[in-house]
Amino acid sequence: MRTAALIVLLTVPAWHLALAAPGNGFGLAGGPTAHSVRLTFLDGTSQRYTSAGLGVTGDAQFVVNERWSLDSFLSLTLERSHGDVTATLSNGMAGFQVRRWFGQFFMGAHLGEYTELLRDATHAQTVYGPGMGAAVGQERPDGLIWSAQLDLPRKLIAPGEVRVGLLLQVGWRWY
Amino acid sequence: MKALCALLPALVLLATLCCAQTAVPQAPSAQQTPGSITELPGALPPAPTEESPQTDAAQPAAIALGRQVWQESWDALHGQSIILGAGYTQGTLKFPKFRGAPGVDPQVTDNGRLTLLFRYETTERYFAKLPLQVGQVAFGYNFAGSYAMLQVDRQLVDNPFMGQNLGTSVHGNYLAGAPQLFVRIGPLYADRAVFWKFAVGLGAALVRLHGTVLPHNGQVAEPVEAVDSEGTRLAEYITVNWELQMERWLLAFQSHYLQGHAGQDFFTYEVYALSLGYTVRF
């Protein structure tokens, strides 16, 4: 416990030495992504599948001040699912995120509209609905950015529905 | 292990300091980033910080000049606008309680198609503004109108989103208008008119439609039934827009919802569209 406290005490001032304010600009990032889906239908049957693939995000960041920024973003993924559903699918998202900055690092929370296009050998379907999520990341002054994003879409395809998405990204921001 | 624990804070501190030392010379505030606003004529000065309080007497003038640069982007938004473009759209027409029968709800979609974008907007009015480092957040209202074709020919059978060609189709068009509330943020760059806008509107639409549907989705053995608005009918209209405006170009995600009556049948029409348009202001 004392060690942990010491780490915090020693790290926080050093962290602030690396402060740099966020900047306005377009950003483009991509990386691995995964989704886990569990659907429970009215008749009691259920489906569970997970998917993994690659995602790409484009965003526009508007800085309020050194501590806060507003970020509108679009994400698109291409994934392959396993489990009760074996298919190629694509998840899309249009969202708006509020970020709290700690130097180069940020924590964000967002709301968005989510879509999933799923296509297998027999059929294709699109589902859509609102959702929310959170993210942490870093944006360096030279433009390099990375983030880890968690999403909780709420798609209205089944009464009992749990969807979780994870997106890890590295990219660039044009200040 | 204890020794490692004791060393850990020092290692973390050392690593962080190294990062800081390499970052600080290249890590000016965002305003000093190459290509950023301080290098632009009349750009905003760096925001005051604890490390560098601004005592320069010229600051107010610099701030005013910086504001003048991005204000020009806002001024360019003034006026009415017509947006012309094209996009990818999916529209789904539904008839809940078809012919008054509960549980009978034929639904016909287009499975997605290319469409044209025709939109008109009145001058934007703002009732609240919040300052940003560059630009501002503005809450406002205006009136938006649009025209679109309705062409659905894939009836939903066992899938809530993708229909099948069963020989049924409904064609028509609608002219919709709605006062809308919006939030506009920007510009993204001091000298570039790049804005993000989110708008929600509630209004009315003039709808014409006619065609045929299978009363029970997927029961191809039964005879098709005609649906007809019998001329132009008034419908309720809800619109939600997510837009990125880049100079005169507009990237828009839109959803529209209409509901009304076609003859004796109540209908809803849901549209989701991704469009690219060009804005003409006058």
PDB file of C-alpha atoms in Angstrom, chain B:
ATOM      1  CA  MET B   1      10.729  -8.665  -4.269  1.00  0.00           C
ATOM      2  CA  LYS B   2      10.672  -5.893  -1.699  1.00  0.00           C
ATOM      3  CA  ALA B   3      13.720  -4.359  -3.304  1.00  0.00           C
ATOM      4  CA  LEU B   4      11.967  -4.457  -6.653  1.00  0.00           C
ATOM      5  CA  CYS B   5       8.927  -2.752  -5.143  1.00  0.00           C
ATOM      6  CA  ALA B   6      11.136  -0.094  -3.648  1.00  0.00           C
ATOM      7  CA  LEU B   7      12.868   0.463  -6.967  1.00  0.00           C
ATOM      8  CA  LEU B   8       9.649   0.564  -8.965  1.00  0.00           C
ATOM      9  CA  PRO B   9       8.681   4.140  -8.080  1.00  0.00           C
ATOM     10  CA  ALA B  10      12.122   5.347  -8.956  1.00  0.00           C
ATOM     11  CA  LEU B  11      12.009   3.529 -12.284  1.00  0.00           C
ATOM     12  CA  VAL B  12       8.569   4.953 -13.054  1.00  0.00           C
ATOM     13  CA  LEU B  13       9.762   8.422 -12.132  1.00  0.00           C
ATOM     14  CA  LEU B  14      12.876   8.043 -14.250  1.00  0.00           C
ATOM     15  CA  ALA B  15      10.905   6.791 -17.230  1.00  0.00           C
ATOM     16  CA  THR B  16       8.367   9.569 -16.911  1.00  0.00           C
ATOM     17  CA  LEU B  17      11.057  12.210 -16.628  1.00  0.00           C
ATOM     18  CA  CYS B  18      12.757  10.825 -19.715  1.00  0.00           C
ATOM     19  CA  CYS B  19       9.487  11.048 -21.594  1.00  0.00           C
ATOM     20  CA  ALA B  20       8.966  14.543 -20.288  1.00  0.00           C
ATOM     21  CA  GLN B  21      12.431  15.688 -21.283  1.00  0.00           C
ATOM     22  CA  THR B  22      12.052  14.376 -24.787  1.00  0.00           C
ATOM     23  CA  ALA B  23       8.549  15.665 -25.083  1.00  0.00           C
ATOM     24  CA  VAL B  24       8.883  19.130 -23.662  1.00  0.00           C
ATOM     25  CA  PRO B  25      11.111  20.636 -26.345  1.00  0.00           C
ATOM     26  CA  GLN B  26       8.797  19.228 -29.015  1.00  0.00           C
ATOM     27  CA  ALA B  27       5.724  19.600 -26.943  1.00  0.00           C
ATOM     28  CA  PRO B  28       4.633  23.158 -27.018  1.00  0.00           C
ATOM     29  CA  SER B  29       1.031  23.873 -26.471  1.00  0.00           C
ATOM     30  CA  ALA B  30      -1.294  23.085 -29.331  1.00  0.00           C
ATOM     31  CA  GLN B  31      -1.096  26.659 -30.516  1.00  0.00           C
ATOM     32  CA  GLN B  32       2.606  26.230 -31.211  1.00  0.00           C
ATOM     33  CA  THR B  33       2.278  23.050 -33.188  1.00  0.00           C
ATOM     34  CA  PRO B  34       3.533  23.443 -36.760  1.00  0.00           C
ATOM     35  CA  GLY B  35       0.689  24.490 -38.964  1.00  0.00           C
ATOM     36  CA  SER B  36      -1.443  25.456 -36.050  1.00  0.00           C
ATOM     37  CA  ILE B  37      -3.202  28.708 -35.542  1.00  0.00           C
ATOM     38  CA  THR B  38      -0.384  30.813 -34.091  1.00  0.00           C
ATOM     39  CA  GLU B  39       1.406  30.588 -37.402  1.00  0.00           C
ATOM     40  CA  LEU B  40      -1.543  31.995 -39.217  1.00  0.00           C
ATOM     41  CA  PRO B  41      -1.917  35.687 -39.705  1.00  0.00           C
ATOM     42  CA  GLY B  42      -4.070  37.032 -36.933  1.00  0.00           C
ATOM     43  CA  ALA B  43      -4.287  33.716 -35.175  1.00  0.00           C
ATOM     44  CA  LEU B  44      -5.188  33.317 -31.554  1.00  0.00           C
ATOM     45  CA  PRO B  45      -2.375  33.742 -29.052  1.00  0.00           C
ATOM     46  CA  PRO B  46      -1.575  30.865 -26.720  1.00  0.00           C
ATOM     47  CA  ALA B  47      -4.074  30.498 -23.938  1.00  0.00           C
ATOM     48  CA  PRO B  48      -2.742  31.720 -20.604  1.00  0.00           C
ATOM     49  CA  THR B  49      -1.245  28.977 -18.487  1.00  0.00           C
ATOM     50  CA  GLU B  50       0.178  28.816 -15.033  1.00  0.00           C
ATOM     51  CA  GLU B  51       3.630  28.482 -16.533  1.00  0.00           C
ATOM     52  CA  SER B  52       3.302  31.413 -18.904  1.00  0.00           C
ATOM     53  CA  PRO B  53       0.880  34.044 -17.646  1.00  0.00           C
ATOM     54  CA  GLN B  54       0.048  36.558 -20.312  1.00  0.00           C
ATOM     55  CA  THR B  55       0.947  40.063 -19.346  1.00  0.00           C
ATOM     56  CA  ASP B  56       1.528  41.447 -22.809  1.00  0.00           C
ATOM     57  CA  ALA B  57      -0.495  44.588 -23.365  1.00  0.00           C
ATOM     58  CA  ALA B  58      -1.029  43.559 -26.974  1.00  0.00           C
ATOM     59  CA  GLN B  59      -2.995  40.468 -25.962  1.00  0.00           C
ATOM     60  CA  PRO B  60      -6.494  41.919 -26.361  1.00  0.00           C
ATOM     61  CA  ALA B  61      -5.667  43.091 -29.865  1.00  0.00           C
ATOM     62  CA  ALA B  62      -4.190  39.708 -30.781  1.00  0.00           C
ATOM     63  CA  ILE B  63      -7.212  37.897 -29.420  1.00  0.00           C
ATOM     64  CA  ALA B  64      -9.516  40.172 -31.369  1.00  0.00           C
ATOM     65  CA  LEU B  65      -7.519  39.572 -34.532  1.00  0.00           C
ATOM     66  CA  GLY B  66      -7.549  35.813 -33.964  1.00  0.00           C
ATOM     67  CA  ARG B  67     -11.269  35.867 -33.458  1.00  0.00           C
ATOM     68  CA  GLN B  68     -11.645  37.848 -36.660  1.00  0.00           C
ATOM     69  CA  VAL B  69      -9.980  35.027 -38.610  1.00  0.00           C
ATOM     70  CA  TRP B  70     -12.326  32.250 -37.518  1.00  0.00           C
ATOM     71  CA  GLN B  71     -15.290  34.565 -37.348  1.00  0.00           C
ATOM     72  CA  GLU B  72     -15.040  34.839 -41.109  1.00  0.00           C
ATOM     73  CA  SER B  73     -15.858  31.128 -41.316  1.00  0.00           C
ATOM     74  CA  TRP B  74     -18.949  31.692 -39.224  1.00  0.00           C
ATOM     75  CA  ASP B  75     -19.941  34.729 -41.246  1.00  0.00           C
ATOM     76  CA  ALA B  76     -19.713  32.601 -44.391  1.00  0.00           C
ATOM     77  CA  LEU B  77     -22.475  30.403 -42.971  1.00  0.00           C
ATOM     78  CA  HIS B  78     -24.910  33.265 -43.025  1.00  0.00           C
ATOM     79  CA  GLY B  79     -27.793  33.064 -45.418  1.00  0.00           C
ATOM     80  CA  GLN B  80     -30.111  30.494 -46.889  1.00  0.00           C
ATOM     81  CA  SER B  81     -28.637  27.390 -48.441  1.00  0.00           C
ATOM     82  CA  ILE B  82     -29.449  24.684 -50.928  1.00  0.00           C
ATOM     83  CA  ILE B  83     -27.603  21.382 -50.665  1.00  0.00           C
ATOM     84  CA  LEU B  84     -27.392  19.093 -53.663  1.00  0.00           C
ATOM     85  CA  GLY B  85     -25.744  15.709 -53.591  1.00  0.00           C
ATOM     86  CA  ALA B  86     -26.087  11.964 -53.527  1.00  0.00           C
ATOM     87  CA  GLY B  87     -25.878   9.206 -50.999  1.00  0.00           C
ATOM     88  CA  TYR B  88     -26.660   5.689 -49.922  1.00  0.00           C
ATOM     89  CA  THR B  89     -30.076   5.275 -48.322  1.00  0.00           C
ATOM     90  CA  GLN B  90     -32.182   2.553 -46.800  1.00  0.00           C
ATOM     91  CA  GLY B  91     -35.891   3.235 -46.446  1.00  0.00           C
ATOM     92  CA  THR B  92     -38.493   0.924 -44.931  1.00  0.00           C
ATOM     93  CA  LEU B  93     -42.238   1.393 -45.307  1.00  0.00           C
ATOM     94  CA  LYS B  94     -44.444  -0.257 -42.690  1.00  0.00           C
ATOM     95  CA  PHE B  95     -48.212  -0.625 -42.332  1.00  0.00           C
ATOM     96  CA  PRO B  96     -48.993  -1.515 -38.706  1.00  0.00           C
ATOM     97  CA  LYS B  97     -52.531  -2.923 -38.335  1.00  0.00           C
ATOM     98  CA  PHE B  98     -52.992  -3.179 -42.096  1.00  0.00           C
ATOM     99  CA  ARG B  99     -56.687  -2.814 -43.008  1.00  0.00           C
ATOM    100  CA  GLY B 100     -57.356  -2.436 -39.297  1.00  0.00           C
ATOM    101  CA  ALA B 101     -56.285  -5.970 -38.456  1.00  0.00           C
ATOM    102  CA  PRO B 102     -54.023  -6.257 -35.412  1.00  0.00           C
ATOM    103  CA  GLY B 103     -50.890  -8.262 -36.096  1.00  0.00           C
ATOM    104  CA  VAL B 104     -51.024  -7.711 -39.831  1.00  0.00           C
ATOM    105  CA  ASP B 105     -48.094  -5.446 -40.631  1.00  0.00           C
ATOM    106  CA  PRO B 106     -46.648  -5.646 -44.126  1.00  0.00           C
ATOM    107  CA  GLN B 107     -43.201  -4.100 -44.350  1.00  0.00           C
ATOM    108  CA  VAL B 108     -41.397  -3.254 -47.554  1.00  0.00           C
ATOM    109  CA  THR B 109     -37.850  -1.944 -47.849  1.00  0.00           C
ATOM    110  CA  ASP B 110     -35.364  -1.160 -50.605  1.00  0.00           C
ATOM    111  CA  ASN B 111     -32.378  -3.011 -49.124  1.00  0.00           C
ATOM    112  CA  GLY B 112     -30.358   0.156 -49.626  1.00  0.00           C
ATOM    113  CA  ARG B 113     -29.933   2.191 -52.796  1.00  0.00           C
ATOM    114  CA  LEU B 114     -28.270   5.246 -54.258  1.00  0.00           C
ATOM    115  CA  THR B 115     -30.363   8.382 -53.876  1.00  0.00           C
ATOM    116  CA  LEU B 116     -30.143  12.058 -54.665  1.00  0.00           C
ATOM    117  CA  LEU B 117     -30.020  14.706 -51.959  1.00  0.00           C
ATOM    118  CA  PHE B 118     -32.127  17.862 -52.246  1.00  0.00           C
ATOM    119  CA  ARG B 119     -32.233  20.059 -49.182  1.00  0.00           C
ATOM    120  CA  TYR B 120     -33.008  23.649 -48.348  1.00  0.00           C
ATOM    121  CA  GLU B 121     -32.222  25.492 -45.107  1.00  0.00           C
ATOM    122  CA  THR B 122     -33.065  28.970 -43.904  1.00  0.00           C
ATOM    123  CA  THR B 123     -30.544  31.251 -42.222  1.00  0.00           C
ATOM    124  CA  GLU B 124     -29.330  29.881 -38.912  1.00  0.00           C
ATOM    125  CA  ARG B 125     -30.254  31.773 -35.753  1.00  0.00           C
ATOM    126  CA  TYR B 126     -28.306  31.278 -32.538  1.00  0.00           C
ATOM    127  CA  PHE B 127     -29.613  31.650 -29.011  1.00  0.00           C
ATOM    128  CA  ALA B 128     -26.519  30.602 -27.051  1.00  0.00           C
ATOM    129  CA  LYS B 129     -22.801  30.484 -27.723  1.00  0.00           C
ATOM    130  CA  LEU B 130     -19.925  29.024 -25.763  1.00  0.00           C
ATOM    131  CA  PRO B 131     -16.326  29.927 -26.573  1.00  0.00           C
ATOM    132  CA  LEU B 132     -13.761  27.360 -27.654  1.00  0.00           C
ATOM    133  CA  GLN B 133     -10.019  27.716 -27.970  1.00  0.00           C
ATOM    134  CA  VAL B 134     -10.689  28.257 -31.671  1.00  0.00           C
ATOM    135  CA  GLY B 135     -14.230  29.110 -32.640  1.00  0.00           C
ATOM    136  CA  GLN B 136     -17.304  28.409 -30.602  1.00  0.00           C
ATOM    137  CA  VAL B 137     -20.174  26.097 -29.835  1.00  0.00           C
ATOM    138  CA  ALA B 138     -23.447  27.606 -30.990  1.00  0.00           C
ATOM    139  CA  PHE B 139     -26.941  26.405 -30.149  1.00  0.00           C
ATOM    140  CA  GLY B 140     -29.496  27.550 -32.642  1.00  0.00           C
ATOM    141  CA  TYR B 141     -32.506  26.932 -34.789  1.00  0.00           C
ATOM    142  CA  ASN B 142     -33.613  27.232 -38.383  1.00  0.00           C
ATOM    143  CA  PHE B 143     -35.956  25.574 -40.854  1.00  0.00           C
ATOM    144  CA  ALA B 144     -34.969  22.709 -43.138  1.00  0.00           C
ATOM    145  CA  GLY B 145     -36.839  21.238 -46.050  1.00  0.00           C
ATOM    146  CA  SER B 146     -36.076  18.281 -48.278  1.00  0.00           C
ATOM    147  CA  TYR B 147     -37.473  16.330 -51.180  1.00  0.00           C
ATOM    148  CA  ALA B 148     -36.995  12.615 -51.716  1.00  0.00           C
ATOM    149  CA  MET B 149     -38.295   9.682 -53.709  1.00  0.00           C
ATOM    150  CA  LEU B 150     -39.891   6.674 -52.056  1.00  0.00           C
ATOM    151  CA  GLN B 151     -39.107   3.417 -53.880  1.00  0.00           C
ATOM    152  CA  VAL B 152     -39.414   0.180 -51.912  1.00  0.00           C
ATOM    153  CA  ASP B 153     -39.717  -3.190 -53.624  1.00  0.00           C
ATOM    154  CA  ARG B 154     -38.352  -5.790 -51.209  1.00  0.00           C
ATOM    155  CA  GLN B 155     -40.865  -7.168 -48.722  1.00  0.00           C
ATOM    156  CA  LEU B 156     -39.570  -8.269 -45.349  1.00  0.00           C
ATOM    157  CA  VAL B 157     -40.124 -11.960 -44.729  1.00  0.00           C
ATOM    158  CA  ASP B 158     -38.046 -13.505 -41.977  1.00  0.00           C
ATOM    159  CA  ASN B 159     -35.529 -10.751 -41.475  1.00  0.00           C
ATOM    160  CA  PRO B 160     -36.262  -7.411 -39.847  1.00  0.00           C
ATOM    161  CA  PHE B 161     -33.953  -5.439 -42.130  1.00  0.00           C
ATOM    162  CA  MET B 162     -33.408  -7.185 -45.456  1.00  0.00           C
ATOM    163  CA  GLY B 163     -36.357  -7.847 -47.755  1.00  0.00           C
ATOM    164  CA  GLN B 164     -37.022 -10.209 -50.661  1.00  0.00           C
ATOM    165  CA  ASN B 165     -38.352  -9.565 -54.128  1.00  0.00           C
ATOM    166  CA  LEU B 166     -41.886 -11.001 -53.935  1.00  0.00           C
ATOM    167  CA  GLY B 167     -43.375  -8.881 -56.686  1.00  0.00           C
ATOM    168  CA  THR B 168     -44.609  -6.166 -54.355  1.00  0.00           C
ATOM    169  CA  SER B 169     -43.530  -2.550 -54.521  1.00  0.00           C
ATOM    170  CA  VAL B 170     -44.577   0.906 -53.401  1.00  0.00           C
ATOM    171  CA  HIS B 171     -43.486   4.079 -55.148  1.00  0.00           C
ATOM    172  CA  GLY B 172     -43.968   7.724 -54.318  1.00  0.00           C
ATOM    173  CA  ASN B 173     -42.270  10.849 -53.069  1.00  0.00           C
ATOM    174  CA  TYR B 174     -42.425  13.365 -50.279  1.00  0.00           C
ATOM    175  CA  LEU B 175     -41.692  16.985 -49.585  1.00  0.00           C
ATOM    176  CA  ALA B 176     -40.796  17.485 -45.937  1.00  0.00           C
ATOM    177  CA  GLY B 177     -40.090  20.512 -43.802  1.00  0.00           C
ATOM    178  CA  ALA B 178     -39.274  20.996 -40.148  1.00  0.00           C
ATOM    179  CA  PRO B 179     -38.028  23.641 -37.778  1.00  0.00           C
ATOM    180  CA  GLN B 180     -34.926  22.187 -36.198  1.00  0.00           C
ATOM    181  CA  LEU B 181     -32.794  22.739 -33.142  1.00  0.00           C
ATOM    182  CA  PHE B 182     -29.082  22.228 -33.596  1.00  0.00           C
ATOM    183  CA  VAL B 183     -25.653  22.547 -32.078  1.00  0.00           C
ATOM    184  CA  ARG B 184     -22.851  23.696 -34.377  1.00  0.00           C
ATOM    185  CA  ILE B 185     -19.189  23.473 -33.355  1.00  0.00           C
ATOM    186  CA  GLY B 186     -16.191  24.952 -35.088  1.00  0.00           C
ATOM    187  CA  PRO B 187     -14.327  25.882 -37.060  1.00  0.00           C
ATOM    188  CA  LEU B 188     -11.907  22.998 -36.686  1.00  0.00           C
ATOM    189  CA  TYR B 189      -9.045  25.105 -38.002  1.00  0.00           C
ATOM    190  CA  ALA B 190      -8.865  28.852 -37.607  1.00  0.00           C
ATOM    191  CA  ASP B 191      -8.674  29.526 -41.322  1.00  0.00           C
ATOM    192  CA  ARG B 192     -10.810  26.661 -42.618  1.00  0.00           C
ATOM    193  CA  ALA B 193     -14.593  26.497 -42.507  1.00  0.00           C
ATOM    194  CA  VAL B 194     -14.885  22.990 -41.071  1.00  0.00           C
ATOM    195  CA  PHE B 195     -17.855  22.531 -38.758  1.00  0.00           C
ATOM    196  CA  TRP B 196     -19.659  19.713 -37.015  1.00  0.00           C
ATOM    197  CA  LYS B 197     -23.405  20.020 -36.585  1.00  0.00           C
ATOM    198  CA  PHE B 198     -26.070  17.894 -34.951  1.00  0.00           C
ATOM    199  CA  ALA B 199     -29.687  18.810 -35.597  1.00  0.00           C
ATOM    200  CA  VAL B 200     -33.096  17.468 -34.619  1.00  0.00           C
ATOM    201  CA  GLY B 201     -36.300  18.599 -36.303  1.00  0.00           C
ATOM    202  CA  LEU B 202     -40.008  17.958 -35.930  1.00  0.00           C
ATOM    203  CA  GLY B 203     -42.346  18.981 -38.719  1.00  0.00           C
ATOM    204  CA  ALA B 204     -44.643  17.800 -41.489  1.00  0.00           C
ATOM    205  CA  ALA B 205     -44.416  16.217 -44.910  1.00  0.00           C
ATOM    206  CA  LEU B 206     -46.559  16.026 -48.016  1.00  0.00           C
ATOM    207  CA  VAL B 207     -46.519  12.386 -49.123  1.00  0.00           C
ATOM    208  CA  ARG B 208     -47.734  10.577 -52.200  1.00  0.00           C
ATOM    209  CA  LEU B 209     -47.440   6.819 -52.499  1.00  0.00           C
ATOM    210  CA  HIS B 210     -49.062   3.912 -54.269  1.00  0.00           C
ATOM    211  CA  GLY B 211     -48.294   0.258 -54.883  1.00  0.00           C
ATOM    212  CA  THR B 212     -48.967  -3.241 -53.649  1.00  0.00           C
ATOM    213  CA  VAL B 213     -48.036  -5.281 -50.593  1.00  0.00           C
ATOM    214  CA  LEU B 214     -48.594  -8.768 -49.271  1.00  0.00           C
ATOM    215  CA  PRO B 215     -50.721  -8.343 -46.134  1.00  0.00           C
ATOM    216  CA  HIS B 216     -48.793 -11.040 -44.296  1.00  0.00           C
ATOM    217  CA  ASN B 217     -45.056 -10.794 -44.795  1.00  0.00           C
ATOM    218  CA  GLY B 218     -43.775 -13.783 -46.686  1.00  0.00           C
ATOM    219  CA  GLN B 219     -47.109 -15.432 -47.514  1.00  0.00           C
ATOM    220  CA  VAL B 220     -46.695 -15.324 -51.260  1.00  0.00           C
ATOM    221  CA  ALA B 221     -49.767 -17.491 -51.891  1.00  0.00           C
ATOM    222  CA  GLU B 222     -52.165 -14.767 -50.812  1.00  0.00           C
ATOM    223  CA  PRO B 223     -53.239 -12.016 -53.206  1.00  0.00           C
ATOM    224  CA  VAL B 224     -51.471  -8.691 -53.047  1.00  0.00           C
ATOM    225  CA  GLU B 225     -53.360  -5.676 -51.738  1.00  0.00           C
ATOM    226  CA  ALA B 226     -53.179  -2.179 -53.165  1.00  0.00           C
ATOM    227  CA  VAL B 227     -52.035   0.745 -51.054  1.00  0.00           C
ATOM    228  CA  ASP B 228     -52.649   4.289 -52.190  1.00  0.00           C
ATOM    229  CA  SER B 229     -52.428   7.679 -50.557  1.00  0.00           C
ATOM    230  CA  GLU B 230     -55.119   8.850 -53.000  1.00  0.00           C
ATOM    231  CA  GLY B 231     -53.255  12.022 -53.796  1.00  0.00           C
ATOM    232  CA  THR B 232     -51.030  14.055 -51.523  1.00  0.00           C
ATOM    233  CA  ARG B 233     -51.455  13.468 -47.815  1.00  0.00           C
ATOM    234  CA  LEU B 234     -50.043  15.253 -44.802  1.00  0.00           C
ATOM    235  CA  ALA B 235     -47.744  13.232 -42.553  1.00  0.00           C
ATOM    236  CA  GLU B 236     -45.754  13.827 -39.411  1.00  0.00           C
ATOM    237  CA  TYR B 237     -42.025  14.147 -39.925  1.00  0.00           C
ATOM    238  CA  ILE B 238     -39.012  13.770 -37.632  1.00  0.00           C
ATOM    239  CA  THR B 239     -35.450  14.304 -38.809  1.00  0.00           C
ATOM    240  CA  VAL B 240     -32.075  13.774 -37.118  1.00  0.00           C
ATOM    241  CA  ASN B 241     -28.872  14.929 -38.819  1.00  0.00           C
ATOM    242  CA  TRP B 242     -25.195  14.368 -38.010  1.00  0.00           C
ATOM    243  CA  GLU B 243     -23.110  16.537 -40.304  1.00  0.00           C
ATOM    244  CA  LEU B 244     -19.536  17.446 -41.034  1.00  0.00           C
ATOM    245  CA  GLN B 245     -19.296  20.567 -43.148  1.00  0.00           C
ATOM    246  CA  MET B 246     -15.974  21.100 -44.940  1.00  0.00           C
ATOM    247  CA  GLU B 247     -16.015  24.451 -46.690  1.00  0.00           C
ATOM    248  CA  ARG B 248     -18.919  23.975 -49.106  1.00  0.00           C
ATOM    249  CA  TRP B 249     -18.959  20.173 -48.932  1.00  0.00           C
ATOM    250  CA  LEU B 250     -21.212  18.340 -46.551  1.00  0.00           C
ATOM    251  CA  LEU B 251     -20.927  14.783 -45.237  1.00  0.00           C
ATOM    252  CA  ALA B 252     -24.218  13.892 -43.583  1.00  0.00           C
ATOM    253  CA  PHE B 253     -25.725  10.973 -41.698  1.00  0.00           C
ATOM    254  CA  GLN B 254     -29.437  11.462 -41.643  1.00  0.00           C
ATOM    255  CA  SER B 255     -32.416   9.617 -40.313  1.00  0.00           C
ATOM    256  CA  HIS B 256     -35.953  10.599 -41.258  1.00  0.00           C
ATOM    257  CA  TYR B 257     -39.198   9.267 -39.882  1.00  0.00           C
ATOM    258  CA  LEU B 258     -42.619   9.870 -41.404  1.00  0.00           C
ATOM    259  CA  GLN B 259     -45.993   8.649 -40.292  1.00  0.00           C
ATOM    260  CA  GLY B 260     -49.430   9.242 -41.717  1.00  0.00           C
ATOM    261  CA  HIS B 261     -52.319   7.625 -43.549  1.00  0.00           C
ATOM    262  CA  ALA B 262     -52.481   6.201 -47.051  1.00  0.00           C
ATOM    263  CA  GLY B 263     -56.174   5.776 -47.645  1.00  0.00           C
ATOM    264  CA  GLN B 264     -57.477   3.777 -44.705  1.00  0.00           C
ATOM    265  CA  ASP B 265     -54.041   2.462 -43.740  1.00  0.00           C
ATOM    266  CA  PHE B 266     -51.708   3.979 -41.203  1.00  0.00           C
ATOM    267  CA  PHE B 267     -48.077   3.889 -42.365  1.00  0.00           C
ATOM    268  CA  THR B 268     -44.590   4.724 -41.150  1.00  0.00           C
ATOM    269  CA  TYR B 269     -41.540   5.290 -43.315  1.00  0.00           C
ATOM    270  CA  GLU B 270     -38.050   5.123 -41.807  1.00  0.00           C
ATOM    271  CA  VAL B 271     -35.040   6.347 -43.741  1.00  0.00           C
ATOM    272  CA  TYR B 272     -31.330   6.144 -42.906  1.00  0.00           C
ATOM    273  CA  ALA B 273     -28.917   7.861 -45.275  1.00  0.00           C
ATOM    274  CA  LEU B 274     -25.248   8.648 -45.686  1.00  0.00           C
ATOM    275  CA  SER B 275     -24.850  11.480 -48.170  1.00  0.00           C
ATOM    276  CA  LEU B 276     -22.296  13.813 -49.676  1.00  0.00           C
ATOM    277  CA  GLY B 277     -23.538  17.181 -50.822  1.00  0.00           C
ATOM    278  CA  TYR B 278     -22.441  20.575 -52.098  1.00  0.00           C
ATOM    279  CA  THR B 279     -23.778  23.705 -50.432  1.00  0.00           C
ATOM    280  CA  VAL B 280     -24.868  26.766 -52.350  1.00  0.00           C
ATOM    281  CA  ARG B 281     -25.564  29.822 -50.192  1.00  0.00           C
ATOM    282  CA  PHE B 282     -27.523  32.864 -51.168  1.00  0.00           C
TER     283      PHE B 282
END
